[in-house]
Amino acid sequence: MVLGAAWRSSLILNFNQQILIQGFSSRFCGRFPSVCKLARSDLHVRHTASSALTCSSRLRLGLLTQLSHFVKTSQLARLHVRTRPLKVQRGLQHVSRRFQSSGIADAGAAQQAQTIPAHAQKIVGWWLMGCCGMVVGAVVLGGVTRLTESGLSMTDWHLIKGMKPPRTQEEWQAEFDRYKQFPEYKYVHHDITLDEFKWIWRMEYGHRMWGRAIGLVFLFPAVYFWKKGWFTKAMKPRVLIYGSLLLFQGLLGWYMVKSGLKEPEPTDMPRVSQYRLASHLGSAFALYSLMLWSGLSHLLQYRPIADSRYLPLLRKCAHGTMALVFFTALSGAFVAGLDAGLVYNSFPKMADKWVPDDIMAIEPKYKNVFENPTTVQFDHRILGTTTALAVAGLWLLARKVPLPARANLAVNCMLAMGAAQITLGICTLLYFVPTKLAAAHQSGSLTLLTLALWFAHEIRKVPK
């Protein structure tokens, strides 16, 4: 008798705990006291466990099992209560539906919380790196197009129609005649032949088609990966940002070209706006940086770094150096847009002076920073030298932190590329901006930015 009473007390306590956990005891037992009384005395608690559900969901399913079992049994006829059996059954069915829907919701949430498969993360990572490689190609092609003065050879822009190049002699002649109506032919290429025009036209055409190819390489895999569920919740808005930046790049490119098709000032030459050129290059660098960071996050496993008092400072300096590389490259776009590399071709002085006389020749003074070729070249020299010193200082600071092998490789490559980049810049200046050296210098800026991003990614702070 004592053991039986103890067993019943334990059973009643277990049942009451489940009811109280769900906040259900006061409402259900208030309406159906006989059901609760009979359940306490006759039912054995049965727990239904599922690995995908939480502990509270298991308790709810256990209670649901008890109540469903109670409805199916014939013991309902033994109730001596005022509540009619039909009303009791409806109440139990309502509770059953409520708990079933809650259990389904918990199972769905658990399923959504599953991690992306490892092979899918690798595929997405390599896709992002492939897009980055194509952006590098677009930057190089764009630089060569600018250096060869080919960017204004195509005087219109059509997304689909513009993909078909001239084929017959008549089509080429019609394209050449259209080009003759614009300022670049009148003031710069007035003695150009049809064969020479074909060469610069194909340069610009290749740059535009490469941009369209980037869009296709990005779009179709992105749609496929999205449908497969290979993008995490945090990755989905980033993919939308990448796509928006790609579309913006195409529109900005044509907006830049339009600025060079207008009649220039009497004292100026026909060229694209340096502001639009810098925006076009800067947005390409921004797109590349965002994609590269995500690609590295998908492909490279984080390597923990031993605690060091210099580590927080190293992280700040790494991001600061990365930003400095970006803005130095952006100032190079102003140099290219104004042909500022041709005004002073000596180093380290500018015409035997550290600060040239015409550095503030334009009024108002603030316009000199972006519109005076002398000031633009001076600023780029200062930024380039500062960047090289910052890279060297970052390397020295990294020696004081016990970095993993991959982070050490990144910072060592960064130091070597920083030295190579400033050497390329000086040679480009001294040799009056030859196309090959200038293109290598522009590509070097993107390479240095890549290494800076890689190093910052390696030493990033990961939440525990």
Coordinates of C-alpha atoms in Angstrom, one line a residue:
M1 CA 0.0 0.0 0.0
V2 CA 2.8 2.4 0.9
L3 CA 4.7 1.6 -2.3
G4 CA 1.5 2.0 -4.3
A5 CA 0.8 5.4 -2.8
A6 CA 4.3 6.5 -3.4
W7 CA 4.1 5.4 -7.0
R8 CA 0.8 7.4 -7.5
S9 CA 2.3 10.5 -5.8
S10 CA 5.3 10.3 -8.1
L11 CA 3.1 9.9 -11.1
I12 CA 0.9 12.9 -10.1
L13 CA 4.0 15.1 -9.5
N14 CA 5.5 14.2 -12.9
F15 CA 2.2 15.0 -14.6
N16 CA 1.7 18.3 -12.8
Q17 CA 5.3 19.4 -13.7
Q18 CA 4.6 18.9 -17.4
I19 CA 1.3 20.8 -17.1
L20 CA 2.9 23.7 -15.2
I21 CA 5.9 24.0 -17.7
Q22 CA 3.5 24.7 -20.5
G23 CA 1.5 27.2 -18.5
F24 CA -1.6 25.1 -19.2
S25 CA -2.7 23.8 -15.9
S26 CA -4.8 26.7 -14.8
R27 CA -6.8 26.9 -18.0
F28 CA -7.2 23.2 -18.9
C29 CA -7.8 21.8 -15.4
G30 CA -10.1 24.7 -14.6
R31 CA -12.4 23.7 -17.5
F32 CA -12.0 20.0 -17.3
P33 CA -11.2 19.0 -13.6
S34 CA -12.3 15.4 -14.0
V35 CA -10.0 14.9 -17.0
C36 CA -7.0 16.0 -15.0
K37 CA -8.1 13.9 -12.0
L38 CA -8.5 10.8 -14.0
A39 CA -5.3 11.4 -15.8
R40 CA -3.4 11.8 -12.5
S41 CA -4.8 8.5 -11.2
D42 CA -4.8 6.2 -14.3
L43 CA -2.3 7.4 -16.9
H44 CA 1.4 6.7 -17.1
V45 CA 3.5 9.5 -18.4
R46 CA 5.1 8.6 -21.7
H47 CA 7.8 10.8 -23.2
T48 CA 8.2 11.0 -26.9
A49 CA 11.7 12.2 -27.7
S50 CA 13.0 13.6 -31.0
S51 CA 16.6 14.8 -31.5
A52 CA 15.4 17.7 -33.7
L53 CA 13.1 19.1 -31.0
T54 CA 13.8 21.1 -27.9
C55 CA 13.2 19.9 -24.4
S56 CA 10.0 21.9 -24.0
S57 CA 8.7 20.4 -27.3
R58 CA 9.3 16.9 -25.9
L59 CA 7.3 17.7 -22.8
R60 CA 4.5 19.0 -24.9
L61 CA 4.5 15.9 -27.1
G62 CA 4.5 13.8 -24.0
L63 CA 1.4 15.6 -22.7
L64 CA -0.2 15.3 -26.1
T65 CA 0.3 11.5 -26.1
Q66 CA -1.3 11.2 -22.7
L67 CA -4.4 13.3 -23.7
S68 CA -4.8 11.5 -27.0
H69 CA -4.6 8.2 -25.3
F70 CA -7.2 9.3 -22.8
V71 CA -9.6 10.3 -25.6
K72 CA -9.3 6.9 -27.2
T73 CA -9.9 4.9 -24.0
S74 CA -13.3 3.9 -22.8
Q75 CA -12.7 5.3 -19.3
L76 CA -14.4 8.5 -20.4
A77 CA -17.7 6.8 -19.6
R78 CA -16.7 6.4 -15.9
L79 CA -16.5 10.2 -15.4
H80 CA -19.0 11.4 -12.8
V81 CA -18.7 15.1 -13.6
R82 CA -21.1 17.8 -14.7
T83 CA -19.2 18.4 -18.0
R84 CA -20.7 16.4 -20.9
P85 CA -18.4 13.9 -22.6
L86 CA -18.8 15.7 -25.9
K87 CA -17.5 19.0 -24.4
V88 CA -14.6 17.2 -22.8
Q89 CA -13.7 15.6 -26.1
R90 CA -13.8 18.9 -28.0
G91 CA -11.6 20.5 -25.4
L92 CA -9.1 17.7 -25.8
Q93 CA -9.2 17.9 -29.6
H94 CA -8.5 21.6 -29.4
V95 CA -5.5 21.0 -27.1
S96 CA -4.3 18.2 -29.4
R97 CA -4.4 20.5 -32.5
R98 CA -2.6 23.2 -30.6
F99 CA 0.3 21.0 -29.5
Q100 CA 0.6 19.3 -32.9
S101 CA 1.0 22.7 -34.7
S102 CA 3.6 23.7 -32.1
G103 CA 5.5 20.5 -32.5
I104 CA 5.6 21.0 -36.3
A105 CA 6.8 24.5 -36.0
D106 CA 9.6 23.5 -33.7
A107 CA 10.6 20.7 -36.1
G108 CA 10.8 23.2 -38.9
A109 CA 12.9 25.6 -36.9
A110 CA 15.3 22.8 -36.1
Q111 CA 15.5 21.8 -39.7
Q112 CA 16.3 25.4 -40.8
A113 CA 19.0 25.6 -38.2
Q114 CA 20.9 22.8 -39.9
T115 CA 24.3 23.9 -41.2
I116 CA 25.1 24.1 -44.9
P117 CA 27.0 21.0 -46.1
A118 CA 30.7 21.3 -46.2
H119 CA 31.0 20.6 -49.9
A120 CA 28.3 23.2 -50.6
Q121 CA 30.3 25.8 -48.7
K122 CA 33.4 25.0 -50.8
I123 CA 31.5 25.2 -54.0
V124 CA 30.0 28.6 -53.1
G125 CA 33.5 29.8 -52.0
W126 CA 35.2 28.8 -55.2
W127 CA 32.3 30.4 -57.2
L128 CA 32.9 33.7 -55.3
M129 CA 36.7 33.4 -55.9
G130 CA 36.0 32.9 -59.6
C131 CA 33.9 36.0 -59.7
C132 CA 36.7 37.9 -58.0
G133 CA 39.1 36.7 -60.7
M134 CA 36.8 38.0 -63.4
V135 CA 36.6 41.3 -61.6
V136 CA 40.4 41.4 -61.7
G137 CA 40.3 40.8 -65.4
A138 CA 37.8 43.7 -65.8
V139 CA 40.0 46.1 -63.9
V140 CA 43.0 45.2 -66.0
L141 CA 41.1 45.5 -69.2
G142 CA 39.6 48.8 -68.1
G143 CA 43.0 50.1 -67.3
V144 CA 44.5 49.2 -70.7
T145 CA 41.4 50.6 -72.4
R146 CA 42.0 53.9 -70.6
L147 CA 45.7 54.0 -71.3
T148 CA 45.2 53.3 -75.0
E149 CA 42.4 55.9 -75.2
S150 CA 40.0 53.3 -76.5
G151 CA 37.1 54.0 -74.0
L152 CA 35.3 56.5 -76.2
S153 CA 35.4 54.5 -79.4
M154 CA 31.9 53.0 -78.8
T155 CA 29.6 56.0 -78.7
D156 CA 26.4 54.2 -77.7
W157 CA 25.3 51.6 -75.2
H158 CA 22.7 48.8 -75.6
L159 CA 22.5 45.8 -73.3
I160 CA 21.5 43.2 -75.9
K161 CA 22.0 45.0 -79.2
G162 CA 25.5 46.1 -78.2
M163 CA 26.7 42.5 -78.0
K164 CA 26.8 42.2 -81.8
P165 CA 30.0 43.6 -83.3
P166 CA 30.3 44.9 -86.9
R167 CA 31.0 42.2 -89.4
T168 CA 31.0 43.6 -92.8
Q169 CA 33.0 46.5 -94.2
E170 CA 29.9 48.6 -94.5
E171 CA 29.1 48.1 -90.8
W172 CA 32.6 49.0 -89.8
Q173 CA 32.5 52.1 -91.9
A174 CA 29.1 53.1 -90.4
E175 CA 30.6 52.7 -86.9
F176 CA 33.6 54.7 -87.9
D177 CA 31.5 57.5 -89.3
R178 CA 29.5 57.7 -86.1
Y179 CA 32.8 58.0 -84.1
K180 CA 33.9 60.9 -86.3
Q181 CA 31.0 63.0 -85.0
F182 CA 32.4 63.2 -81.4
P183 CA 35.1 65.3 -79.9
E184 CA 37.8 62.7 -79.4
Y185 CA 38.1 62.1 -83.2
K186 CA 38.1 65.9 -83.9
Y187 CA 40.8 66.8 -81.3
V188 CA 42.8 63.6 -80.6
H189 CA 42.4 60.9 -83.3
H190 CA 41.6 63.0 -86.3
D191 CA 44.3 61.2 -88.4
I192 CA 43.2 57.6 -87.3
T193 CA 42.6 55.0 -90.0
L194 CA 39.8 52.5 -90.2
D195 CA 42.1 49.6 -89.1
E196 CA 43.4 51.6 -86.2
F197 CA 39.8 52.4 -85.2
K198 CA 38.9 48.7 -85.3
W199 CA 41.7 48.0 -82.8
I200 CA 40.6 50.6 -80.2
W201 CA 36.9 49.7 -80.8
R202 CA 37.6 46.0 -80.0
M203 CA 39.4 47.0 -76.8
E204 CA 36.3 48.8 -75.5
Y205 CA 34.1 46.0 -76.9
G206 CA 36.1 43.4 -75.0
H207 CA 35.9 45.4 -71.8
R208 CA 32.1 45.7 -72.1
M209 CA 31.6 42.0 -73.0
W210 CA 33.8 40.9 -70.1
G211 CA 31.5 42.9 -67.8
R212 CA 28.4 41.1 -69.2
A213 CA 30.2 37.8 -68.7
I214 CA 30.8 38.6 -65.1
G215 CA 27.1 39.2 -64.7
L216 CA 26.2 35.9 -66.2
V217 CA 28.8 34.0 -64.2
F218 CA 27.4 35.6 -61.0
L219 CA 23.7 35.4 -61.8
F220 CA 23.0 31.8 -62.8
P221 CA 25.0 30.1 -60.1
A222 CA 23.5 32.5 -57.5
V223 CA 20.0 31.5 -58.5
Y224 CA 20.9 27.8 -58.4
F225 CA 22.6 28.0 -55.0
W226 CA 19.7 30.0 -53.6
K227 CA 17.2 27.3 -54.7
K228 CA 19.4 24.6 -53.3
G229 CA 19.6 26.3 -49.9
W230 CA 23.3 26.7 -50.0
F231 CA 23.2 30.3 -48.8
T232 CA 23.0 31.0 -45.1
K233 CA 20.6 33.6 -43.7
A234 CA 23.5 36.0 -43.4
M235 CA 24.8 35.3 -46.9
K236 CA 21.5 36.0 -48.7
P237 CA 21.5 39.8 -48.3
R238 CA 25.2 39.9 -49.3
V239 CA 24.5 38.1 -52.5
L240 CA 21.8 40.7 -53.3
I241 CA 24.3 43.4 -52.6
Y242 CA 26.9 41.8 -54.9
G243 CA 24.3 41.6 -57.7
S244 CA 23.2 45.2 -57.1
L245 CA 26.8 46.4 -57.3
L246 CA 27.4 44.5 -60.6
L247 CA 24.3 46.2 -62.1
F248 CA 25.5 49.5 -60.8
Q249 CA 28.9 49.0 -62.3
G250 CA 27.5 48.6 -65.8
L251 CA 25.3 51.7 -65.5
L252 CA 28.2 53.7 -64.0
G253 CA 30.5 52.6 -66.8
W254 CA 28.2 54.1 -69.4
Y255 CA 27.6 57.2 -67.3
M256 CA 31.4 57.6 -67.3
V257 CA 31.7 57.2 -71.0
K258 CA 29.0 59.8 -71.7
S259 CA 31.1 62.4 -69.9
G260 CA 33.8 62.0 -72.5
L261 CA 31.4 62.4 -75.5
K262 CA 30.5 65.9 -74.7
E263 CA 32.2 69.0 -76.2
P264 CA 35.1 69.9 -73.8
E265 CA 36.2 73.3 -72.6
P266 CA 38.3 75.3 -75.0
T267 CA 41.4 74.7 -72.8
D268 CA 40.7 71.0 -72.2
M269 CA 41.0 67.8 -74.1
P270 CA 38.1 65.3 -74.5
R271 CA 38.3 62.8 -71.7
V272 CA 36.0 61.1 -69.2
S273 CA 35.3 62.8 -65.9
Q274 CA 37.9 61.9 -63.3
Y275 CA 35.1 61.8 -60.7
R276 CA 33.2 59.2 -62.7
L277 CA 36.3 57.2 -63.5
A278 CA 37.2 57.1 -59.8
S279 CA 33.7 56.1 -58.9
H280 CA 33.8 53.3 -61.5
L281 CA 37.1 52.0 -60.3
G282 CA 36.2 52.4 -56.6
S283 CA 33.0 50.5 -56.9
A284 CA 34.8 47.7 -58.7
F285 CA 37.4 47.5 -55.9
A286 CA 34.6 47.5 -53.3
L287 CA 32.8 44.7 -55.1
Y288 CA 36.0 42.7 -55.3
S289 CA 36.8 43.2 -51.7
L290 CA 33.3 42.1 -50.5
M291 CA 33.4 39.0 -52.7
L292 CA 36.9 38.1 -51.7
W293 CA 36.2 38.4 -48.0
S294 CA 33.1 36.1 -48.3
G295 CA 35.1 33.7 -50.5
L296 CA 37.9 33.4 -48.0
S297 CA 35.3 32.8 -45.2
H298 CA 33.8 29.9 -47.1
L299 CA 37.2 28.3 -48.1
L300 CA 39.6 28.9 -45.2
Q301 CA 39.2 27.4 -41.8
Y302 CA 39.8 29.8 -39.0
R303 CA 43.2 29.3 -37.2
P304 CA 43.1 30.5 -33.6
I305 CA 45.8 33.0 -32.6
A306 CA 47.5 32.9 -29.2
D307 CA 46.7 35.8 -26.9
S308 CA 49.1 38.7 -27.2
R309 CA 48.9 42.3 -26.0
Y310 CA 49.8 43.4 -29.5
L311 CA 47.1 41.5 -31.2
P312 CA 44.3 44.1 -30.9
L313 CA 46.6 46.8 -32.2
L314 CA 47.7 44.5 -35.1
R315 CA 44.0 44.0 -36.1
K316 CA 43.4 47.8 -36.1
C317 CA 46.5 48.5 -38.1
A318 CA 45.7 45.7 -40.6
H319 CA 42.3 47.3 -41.3
G320 CA 43.8 50.8 -41.4
T321 CA 46.5 49.7 -43.9
M322 CA 43.8 48.0 -46.0
A323 CA 41.8 51.2 -46.1
L324 CA 45.0 53.2 -47.0
V325 CA 45.7 50.8 -49.9
F326 CA 42.1 51.3 -51.2
F327 CA 42.2 55.1 -51.1
T328 CA 45.7 55.2 -52.7
A329 CA 44.3 53.2 -55.6
L330 CA 41.4 55.6 -55.7
S331 CA 43.7 58.5 -56.0
G332 CA 45.4 56.7 -58.9
A333 CA 42.1 56.9 -60.7
F334 CA 42.3 60.7 -60.5
V335 CA 45.8 60.6 -61.8
A336 CA 44.7 58.5 -64.8
G337 CA 41.6 60.7 -65.4
L338 CA 43.6 63.9 -65.6
D339 CA 46.7 62.4 -67.2
A340 CA 48.5 63.7 -64.1
G341 CA 51.3 61.2 -64.5
L342 CA 52.8 63.3 -67.4
V343 CA 53.1 66.6 -65.6
Y344 CA 56.2 65.9 -63.4
N345 CA 58.3 62.9 -64.4
S346 CA 61.0 63.0 -61.7
F347 CA 61.4 61.4 -58.3
P348 CA 61.5 62.1 -55.4
K349 CA 61.4 65.8 -56.2
M350 CA 59.0 67.5 -58.7
A351 CA 61.0 69.7 -61.0
D352 CA 63.8 70.1 -58.4
K353 CA 61.2 71.1 -55.7
W354 CA 59.6 69.1 -53.0
V355 CA 56.4 71.2 -53.4
P356 CA 55.8 72.6 -56.9
D357 CA 54.7 76.2 -57.4
D358 CA 51.5 75.4 -59.2
I359 CA 50.1 73.1 -56.5
M360 CA 47.4 75.6 -55.6
A361 CA 46.9 77.3 -59.0
I362 CA 43.1 76.7 -59.3
E363 CA 40.5 78.8 -57.5
P364 CA 38.7 78.0 -55.3
K365 CA 41.6 76.2 -53.5
Y366 CA 39.7 73.0 -52.6
K367 CA 39.3 72.1 -56.3
N368 CA 43.0 71.6 -56.6
V369 CA 42.7 68.3 -54.7
F370 CA 40.6 66.7 -57.5
E371 CA 41.1 68.9 -60.6
N372 CA 44.7 70.2 -60.6
P373 CA 47.0 67.6 -62.2
T374 CA 50.0 68.8 -60.2
T375 CA 48.1 68.5 -56.9
V376 CA 46.6 65.1 -57.8
Q377 CA 50.1 63.7 -58.6
F378 CA 51.5 65.2 -55.5
D379 CA 48.8 63.6 -53.4
H380 CA 49.2 60.2 -55.0
R381 CA 53.0 60.4 -54.3
I382 CA 52.3 61.1 -50.6
L383 CA 49.7 58.4 -50.3
G384 CA 51.8 55.8 -52.1
T385 CA 54.8 56.5 -49.9
T386 CA 52.6 56.5 -46.8
T387 CA 51.1 53.1 -47.8
A388 CA 54.5 51.6 -48.4
L389 CA 55.6 52.7 -44.9
A390 CA 52.4 51.5 -43.3
V391 CA 52.9 48.1 -44.9
A392 CA 56.4 47.9 -43.5
G393 CA 55.3 49.0 -40.1
L394 CA 52.5 46.4 -40.1
W395 CA 55.1 43.7 -41.0
L396 CA 57.3 44.8 -38.1
L397 CA 54.3 44.8 -35.7
A398 CA 53.3 41.3 -36.9
R399 CA 56.7 40.0 -35.8
K400 CA 55.7 40.6 -32.2
V401 CA 52.6 38.4 -32.4
P402 CA 52.8 34.5 -32.6
L403 CA 50.8 34.2 -35.9
P404 CA 49.9 31.0 -37.6
A405 CA 51.8 30.0 -40.7
R406 CA 49.1 31.2 -43.1
A407 CA 48.9 34.6 -41.5
N408 CA 52.7 34.9 -41.6
L409 CA 52.7 34.1 -45.3
A410 CA 50.1 36.7 -46.0
V411 CA 52.0 39.5 -44.2
N412 CA 55.3 38.5 -45.8
C413 CA 53.7 38.6 -49.3
M414 CA 52.1 41.9 -48.4
L415 CA 55.6 43.4 -47.6
A416 CA 57.1 42.1 -50.8
M417 CA 54.1 43.4 -52.9
G418 CA 54.3 46.8 -51.2
A419 CA 57.9 47.2 -52.2
A420 CA 57.2 46.0 -55.8
Q421 CA 54.2 48.4 -56.1
I422 CA 56.1 51.5 -55.1
T423 CA 58.9 50.5 -57.5
L424 CA 56.4 50.1 -60.3
G425 CA 54.9 53.5 -59.5
I426 CA 58.3 55.2 -59.6
C427 CA 59.3 53.5 -62.9
T428 CA 55.9 54.4 -64.5
L429 CA 56.5 58.0 -63.6
L430 CA 60.2 58.1 -64.8
Y431 CA 59.4 56.5 -68.1
F432 CA 56.5 58.8 -68.9
V433 CA 53.7 56.3 -68.3
P434 CA 54.2 53.5 -70.8
T435 CA 51.1 51.3 -71.2
K436 CA 52.6 48.1 -69.9
L437 CA 54.2 49.6 -66.8
A438 CA 51.1 51.6 -66.0
A439 CA 48.8 48.6 -66.4
A440 CA 51.1 46.6 -64.2
H441 CA 51.1 49.4 -61.6
Q442 CA 47.3 49.4 -61.6
S443 CA 47.1 45.6 -61.3
G444 CA 49.7 45.8 -58.5
S445 CA 47.3 48.0 -56.5
L446 CA 44.6 45.3 -56.6
T447 CA 47.2 42.6 -55.7
L448 CA 48.3 44.6 -52.7
L449 CA 44.7 45.1 -51.7
T450 CA 44.1 41.4 -52.0
L451 CA 47.0 40.6 -49.7
A452 CA 45.9 43.2 -47.2
L453 CA 42.4 41.7 -47.2
W454 CA 43.8 38.2 -46.8
F455 CA 45.9 39.2 -43.8
A456 CA 43.1 41.1 -42.1
H457 CA 40.9 38.0 -42.7
E458 CA 43.4 35.7 -41.1
I459 CA 43.7 37.7 -37.9
R460 CA 40.1 38.6 -37.6
K461 CA 38.4 38.3 -34.3
V462 CA 35.9 35.4 -34.3
P463 CA 33.2 35.2 -31.5
K464 CA 33.7 32.2 -29.3

